[in-house]
Short mmCIF file of C-alpha atoms (C1' of nucleotides) in Angstrom, two decimals:
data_model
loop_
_atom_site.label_atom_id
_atom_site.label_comp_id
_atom_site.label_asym_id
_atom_site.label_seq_id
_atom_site.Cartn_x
_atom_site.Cartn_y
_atom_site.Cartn_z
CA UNK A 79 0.00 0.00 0.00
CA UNK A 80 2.60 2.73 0.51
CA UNK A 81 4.48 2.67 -1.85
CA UNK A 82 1.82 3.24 -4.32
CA UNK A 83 -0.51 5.29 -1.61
CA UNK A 84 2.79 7.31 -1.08
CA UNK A 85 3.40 7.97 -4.59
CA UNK A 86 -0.44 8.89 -5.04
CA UNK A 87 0.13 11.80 -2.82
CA UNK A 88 3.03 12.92 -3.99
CA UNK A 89 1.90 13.29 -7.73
CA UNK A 90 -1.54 15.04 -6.53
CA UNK A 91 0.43 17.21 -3.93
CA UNK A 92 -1.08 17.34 -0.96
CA UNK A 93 -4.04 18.06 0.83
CA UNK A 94 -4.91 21.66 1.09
CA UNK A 95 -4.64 24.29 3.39
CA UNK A 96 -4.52 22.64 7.01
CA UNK A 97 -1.89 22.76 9.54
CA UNK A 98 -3.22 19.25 10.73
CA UNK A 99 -2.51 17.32 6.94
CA UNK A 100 0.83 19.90 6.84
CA UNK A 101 2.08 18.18 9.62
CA UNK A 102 1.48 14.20 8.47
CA UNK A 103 3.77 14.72 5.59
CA UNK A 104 7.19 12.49 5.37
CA UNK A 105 9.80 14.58 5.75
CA UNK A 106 11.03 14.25 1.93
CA UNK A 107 7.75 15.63 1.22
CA UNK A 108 8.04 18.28 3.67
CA UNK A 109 10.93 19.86 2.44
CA UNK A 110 9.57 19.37 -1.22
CA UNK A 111 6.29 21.42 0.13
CA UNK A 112 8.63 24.23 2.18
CA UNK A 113 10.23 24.84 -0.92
CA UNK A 114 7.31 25.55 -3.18
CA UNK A 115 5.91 27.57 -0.67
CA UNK A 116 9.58 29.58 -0.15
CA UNK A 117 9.72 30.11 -4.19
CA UNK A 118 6.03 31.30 -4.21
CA UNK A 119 6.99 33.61 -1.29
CA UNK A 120 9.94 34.76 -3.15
CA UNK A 121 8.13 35.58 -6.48
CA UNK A 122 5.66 37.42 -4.71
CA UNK A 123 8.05 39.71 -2.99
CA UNK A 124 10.00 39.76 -5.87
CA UNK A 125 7.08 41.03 -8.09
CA UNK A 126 6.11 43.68 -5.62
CA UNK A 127 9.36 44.80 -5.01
CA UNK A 128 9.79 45.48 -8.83
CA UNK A 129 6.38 47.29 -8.22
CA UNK A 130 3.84 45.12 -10.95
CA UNK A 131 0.76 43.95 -11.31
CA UNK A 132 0.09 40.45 -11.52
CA UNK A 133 -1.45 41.68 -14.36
CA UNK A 134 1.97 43.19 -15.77
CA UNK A 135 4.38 40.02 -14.81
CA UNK A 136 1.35 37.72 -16.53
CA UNK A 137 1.88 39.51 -19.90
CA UNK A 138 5.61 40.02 -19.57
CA UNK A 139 5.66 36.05 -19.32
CA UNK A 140 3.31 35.94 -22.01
CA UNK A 141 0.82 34.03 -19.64
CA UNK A 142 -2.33 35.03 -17.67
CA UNK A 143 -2.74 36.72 -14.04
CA UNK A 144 -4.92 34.21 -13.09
CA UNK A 145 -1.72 31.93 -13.29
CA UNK A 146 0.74 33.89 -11.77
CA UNK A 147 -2.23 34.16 -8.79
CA UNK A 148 -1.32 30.59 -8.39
CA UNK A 149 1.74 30.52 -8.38
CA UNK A 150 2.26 33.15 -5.79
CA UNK A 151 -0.52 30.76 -4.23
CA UNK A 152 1.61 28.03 -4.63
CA UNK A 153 -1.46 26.21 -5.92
CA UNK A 154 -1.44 22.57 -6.76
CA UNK A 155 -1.60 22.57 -10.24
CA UNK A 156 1.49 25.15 -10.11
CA UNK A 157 4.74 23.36 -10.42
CA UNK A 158 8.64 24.58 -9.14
CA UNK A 159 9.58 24.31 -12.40
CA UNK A 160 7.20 27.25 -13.31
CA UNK A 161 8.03 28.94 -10.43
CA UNK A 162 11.98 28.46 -11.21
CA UNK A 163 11.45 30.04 -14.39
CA UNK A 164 9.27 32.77 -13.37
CA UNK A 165 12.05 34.39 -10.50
CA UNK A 166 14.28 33.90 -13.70
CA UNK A 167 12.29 35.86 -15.58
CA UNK A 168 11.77 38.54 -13.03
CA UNK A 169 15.48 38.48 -13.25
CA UNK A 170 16.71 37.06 -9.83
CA UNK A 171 19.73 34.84 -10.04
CA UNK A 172 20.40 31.37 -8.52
CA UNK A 173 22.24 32.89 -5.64
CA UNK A 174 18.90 35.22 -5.00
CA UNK A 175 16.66 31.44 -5.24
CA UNK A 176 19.30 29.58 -3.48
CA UNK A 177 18.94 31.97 -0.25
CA UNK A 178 14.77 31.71 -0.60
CA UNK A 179 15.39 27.88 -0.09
CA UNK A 180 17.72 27.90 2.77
CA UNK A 181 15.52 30.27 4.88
CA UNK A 182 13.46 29.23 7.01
CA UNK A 183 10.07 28.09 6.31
CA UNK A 184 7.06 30.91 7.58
CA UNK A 185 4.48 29.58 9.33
CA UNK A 186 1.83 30.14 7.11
CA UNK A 187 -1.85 31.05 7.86
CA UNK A 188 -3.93 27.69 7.61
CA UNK B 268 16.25 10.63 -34.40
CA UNK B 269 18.38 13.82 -34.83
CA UNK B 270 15.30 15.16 -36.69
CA UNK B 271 13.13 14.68 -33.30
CA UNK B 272 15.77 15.52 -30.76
CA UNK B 273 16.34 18.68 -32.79
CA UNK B 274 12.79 19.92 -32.51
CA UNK B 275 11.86 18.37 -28.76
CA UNK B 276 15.53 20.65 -28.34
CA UNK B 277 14.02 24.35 -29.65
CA UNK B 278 10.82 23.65 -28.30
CA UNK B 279 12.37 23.65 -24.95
CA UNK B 280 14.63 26.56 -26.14
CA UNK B 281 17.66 24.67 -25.18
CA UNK B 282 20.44 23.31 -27.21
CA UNK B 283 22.64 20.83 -25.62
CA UNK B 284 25.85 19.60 -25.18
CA UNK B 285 27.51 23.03 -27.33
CA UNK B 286 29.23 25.87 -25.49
CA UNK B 287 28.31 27.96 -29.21
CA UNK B 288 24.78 27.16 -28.88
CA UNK B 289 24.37 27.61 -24.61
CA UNK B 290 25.64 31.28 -25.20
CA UNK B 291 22.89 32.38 -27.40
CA UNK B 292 20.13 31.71 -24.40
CA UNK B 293 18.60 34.34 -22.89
CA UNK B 294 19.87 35.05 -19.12
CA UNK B 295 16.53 33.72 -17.49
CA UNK B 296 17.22 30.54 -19.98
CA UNK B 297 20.56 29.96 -18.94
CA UNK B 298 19.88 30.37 -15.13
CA UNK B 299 17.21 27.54 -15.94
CA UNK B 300 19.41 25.71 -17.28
CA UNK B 301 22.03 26.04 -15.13
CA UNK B 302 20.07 25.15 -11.96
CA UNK B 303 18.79 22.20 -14.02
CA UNK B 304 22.74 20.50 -14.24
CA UNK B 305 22.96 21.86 -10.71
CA UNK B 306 20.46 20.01 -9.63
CA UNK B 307 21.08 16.86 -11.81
CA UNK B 308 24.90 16.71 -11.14
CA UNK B 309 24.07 17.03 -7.35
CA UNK B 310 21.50 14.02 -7.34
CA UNK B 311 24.48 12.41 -9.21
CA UNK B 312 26.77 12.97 -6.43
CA UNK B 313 24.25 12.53 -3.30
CA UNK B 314 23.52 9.03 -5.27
CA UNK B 315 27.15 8.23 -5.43
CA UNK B 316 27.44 9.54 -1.69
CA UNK B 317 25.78 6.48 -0.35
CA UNK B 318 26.87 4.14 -2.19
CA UNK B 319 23.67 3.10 -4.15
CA UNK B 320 23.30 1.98 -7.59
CA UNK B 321 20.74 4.06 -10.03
CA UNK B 322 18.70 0.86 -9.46
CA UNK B 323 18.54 0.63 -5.95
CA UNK B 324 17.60 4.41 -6.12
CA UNK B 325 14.93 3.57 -8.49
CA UNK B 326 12.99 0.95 -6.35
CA UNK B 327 13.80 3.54 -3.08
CA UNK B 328 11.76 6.03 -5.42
CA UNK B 329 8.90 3.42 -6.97
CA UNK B 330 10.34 4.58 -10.44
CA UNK B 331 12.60 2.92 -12.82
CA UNK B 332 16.14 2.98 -13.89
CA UNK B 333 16.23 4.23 -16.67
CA UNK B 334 13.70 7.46 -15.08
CA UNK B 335 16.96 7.95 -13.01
CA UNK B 336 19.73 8.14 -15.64
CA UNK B 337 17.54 10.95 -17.33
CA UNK B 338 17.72 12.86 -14.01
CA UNK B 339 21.34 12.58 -13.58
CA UNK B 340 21.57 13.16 -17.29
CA UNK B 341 19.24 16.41 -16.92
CA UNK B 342 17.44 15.01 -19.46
CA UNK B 343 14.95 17.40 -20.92
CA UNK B 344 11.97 14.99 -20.01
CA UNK B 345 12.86 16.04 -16.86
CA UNK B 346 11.90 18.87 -14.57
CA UNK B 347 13.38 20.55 -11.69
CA UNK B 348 10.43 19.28 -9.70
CA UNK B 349 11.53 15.71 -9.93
CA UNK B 350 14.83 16.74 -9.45
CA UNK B 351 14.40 18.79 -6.37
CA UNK B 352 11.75 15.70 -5.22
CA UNK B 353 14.86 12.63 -5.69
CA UNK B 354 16.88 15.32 -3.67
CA UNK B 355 15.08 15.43 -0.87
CA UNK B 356 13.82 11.80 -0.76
CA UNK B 357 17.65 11.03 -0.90
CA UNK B 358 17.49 13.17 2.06
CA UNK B 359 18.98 16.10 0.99
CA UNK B 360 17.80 19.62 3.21
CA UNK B 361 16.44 22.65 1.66
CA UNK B 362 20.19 23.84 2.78
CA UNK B 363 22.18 21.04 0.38
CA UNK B 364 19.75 21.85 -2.30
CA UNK B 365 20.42 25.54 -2.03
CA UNK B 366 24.20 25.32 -1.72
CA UNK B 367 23.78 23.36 -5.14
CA UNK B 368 21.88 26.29 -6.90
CA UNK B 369 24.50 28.83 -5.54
CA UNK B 370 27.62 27.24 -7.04
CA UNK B 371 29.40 28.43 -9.95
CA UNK B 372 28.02 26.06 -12.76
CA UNK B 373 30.68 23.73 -13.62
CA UNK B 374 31.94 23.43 -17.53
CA UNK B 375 30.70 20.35 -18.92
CA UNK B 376 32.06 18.67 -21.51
CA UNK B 377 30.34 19.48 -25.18
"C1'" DG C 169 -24.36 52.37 -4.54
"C1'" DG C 170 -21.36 51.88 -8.70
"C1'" DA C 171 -16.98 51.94 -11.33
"C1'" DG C 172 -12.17 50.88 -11.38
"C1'" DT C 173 -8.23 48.19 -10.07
"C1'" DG C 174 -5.91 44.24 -8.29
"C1'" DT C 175 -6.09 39.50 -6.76
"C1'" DA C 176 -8.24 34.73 -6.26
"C1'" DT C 177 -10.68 30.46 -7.90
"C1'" DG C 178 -12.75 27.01 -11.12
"C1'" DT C 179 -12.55 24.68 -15.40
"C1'" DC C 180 -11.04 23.23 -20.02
"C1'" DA C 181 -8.13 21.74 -24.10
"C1'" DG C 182 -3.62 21.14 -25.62
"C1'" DT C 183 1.03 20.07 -24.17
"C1'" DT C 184 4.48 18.11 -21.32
"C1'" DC C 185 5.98 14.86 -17.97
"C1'" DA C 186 6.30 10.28 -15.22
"C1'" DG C 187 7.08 5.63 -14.89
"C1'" DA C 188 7.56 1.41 -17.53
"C1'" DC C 189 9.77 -1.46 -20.66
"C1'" DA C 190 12.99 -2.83 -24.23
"C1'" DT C 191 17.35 -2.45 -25.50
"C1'" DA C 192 21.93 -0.61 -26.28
"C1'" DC C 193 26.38 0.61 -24.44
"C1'" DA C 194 30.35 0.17 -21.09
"C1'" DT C 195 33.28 -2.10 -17.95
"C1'" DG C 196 35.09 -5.84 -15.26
"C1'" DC C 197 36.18 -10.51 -14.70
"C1'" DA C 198 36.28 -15.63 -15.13
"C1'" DT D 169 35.03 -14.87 -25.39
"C1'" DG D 170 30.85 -14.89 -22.54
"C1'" DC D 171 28.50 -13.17 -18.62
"C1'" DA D 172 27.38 -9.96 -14.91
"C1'" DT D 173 26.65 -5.39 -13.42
"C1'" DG D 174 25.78 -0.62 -14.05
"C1'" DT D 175 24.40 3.10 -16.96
"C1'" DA D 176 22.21 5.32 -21.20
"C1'" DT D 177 18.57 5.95 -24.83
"C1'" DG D 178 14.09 5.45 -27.31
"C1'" DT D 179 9.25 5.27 -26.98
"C1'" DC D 180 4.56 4.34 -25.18
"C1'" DT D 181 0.42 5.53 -22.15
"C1'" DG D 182 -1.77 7.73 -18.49
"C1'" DA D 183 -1.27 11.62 -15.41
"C1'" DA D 184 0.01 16.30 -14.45
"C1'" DC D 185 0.85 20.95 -15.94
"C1'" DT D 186 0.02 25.32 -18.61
"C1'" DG D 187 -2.28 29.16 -20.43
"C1'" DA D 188 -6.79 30.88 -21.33
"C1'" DC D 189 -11.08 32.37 -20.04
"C1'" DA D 190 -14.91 33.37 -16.98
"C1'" DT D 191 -15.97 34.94 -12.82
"C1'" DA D 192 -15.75 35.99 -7.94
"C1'" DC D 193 -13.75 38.59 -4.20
"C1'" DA D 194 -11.52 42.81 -1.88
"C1'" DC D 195 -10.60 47.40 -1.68
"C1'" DT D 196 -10.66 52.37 -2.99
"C1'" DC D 197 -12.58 56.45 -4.71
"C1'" DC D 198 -16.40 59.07 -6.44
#
DNA sequence: GGAGTGTATGTCAGTTCAGACATACATGCA
DNA sequence: TGCATGTATGTCTGAACTGACATACACTCC
């Protein structure tokens, strides 16, 4: 059962939004999770600190603000790799994404 | 082959393997990129690091062998989400993974 | 209240990715 | 040479992701 139950999860990402369900997560997922969230943080600040819309970034990436909602969101259907490429885009360098990943993860409002 | 490779290759905007063809990327491109054979080199070397076999880290994952060759090879079928995901189920911390994004990229052989 | 601006959420069709399998290549050794 | 072990490459199918659009929510100003 786990390995496939395991796997499952993984590929859906997880359940949404609770502290509770945050908390049952193997600590490989964890740290997969904390990331996404720390590169969603990071384009979020990153995008306000460059003073745009996610209106403005959306067509600058030639994609829609509804997207760029989610990945600030760090929505499920919203993966690193997009989020990778977007702080790229916004012009931060893999120094500026390395130091979102090694901070430490915010609490975040459940 | 070539014909397919070729076209999978500028659909991805990405040109392997040639120093001539890396330099014409755009900077957000190349930081992609870069953090790609970051990330692919370092699964390489946390692999190597204990010891296990790209089959033995296959079954530890519920993939295949051949799934983790492309990883280490950065393959572009790929992403930096599975990448980042073998790290840290090889138990890598946000911290390793970070200090791999931050280095200087290596050369690699064309 | 209503209009304007910025952000969030739900869904869909087309594209990309994941694991699986076959198979090729490389190296070591009897 | 033949065989074992480890790694690389090609390709298929089902699942996940992406951008687009519609629409809802939140806030401000008039």
């Amino acid at each position: 059962m786990r390995k496939d139950k395991r796997r499952r999860l993984e590929r859906a990402g997880w359940t949404v939004g609770d502290a509770g369900d945050f908390l049952r997560l193997s600590d490989d997922e964890r740290r997969f999770i904390e990331t996404k969230l720390a590169l969603a943080a990071g384009l979020r600040q990153w995008r306000e600190h460059l003073g745009l819309t996610q209106t403005q970034v959306a067509e600058r990436f030639g994609s829609s603000q509804s997207r760029v909602a989610k990945m600030e969101a760090a929505d499920q259907t919203v993966s690193t790799d997009l989020l990778l490429r977007s702080l790229f885009r916004l012009g931060a360098s893999r120094r500026d994404v390395a130091r979102l990943l090694s901070q430490r993860p915010r609490t975040r409002a459940a």
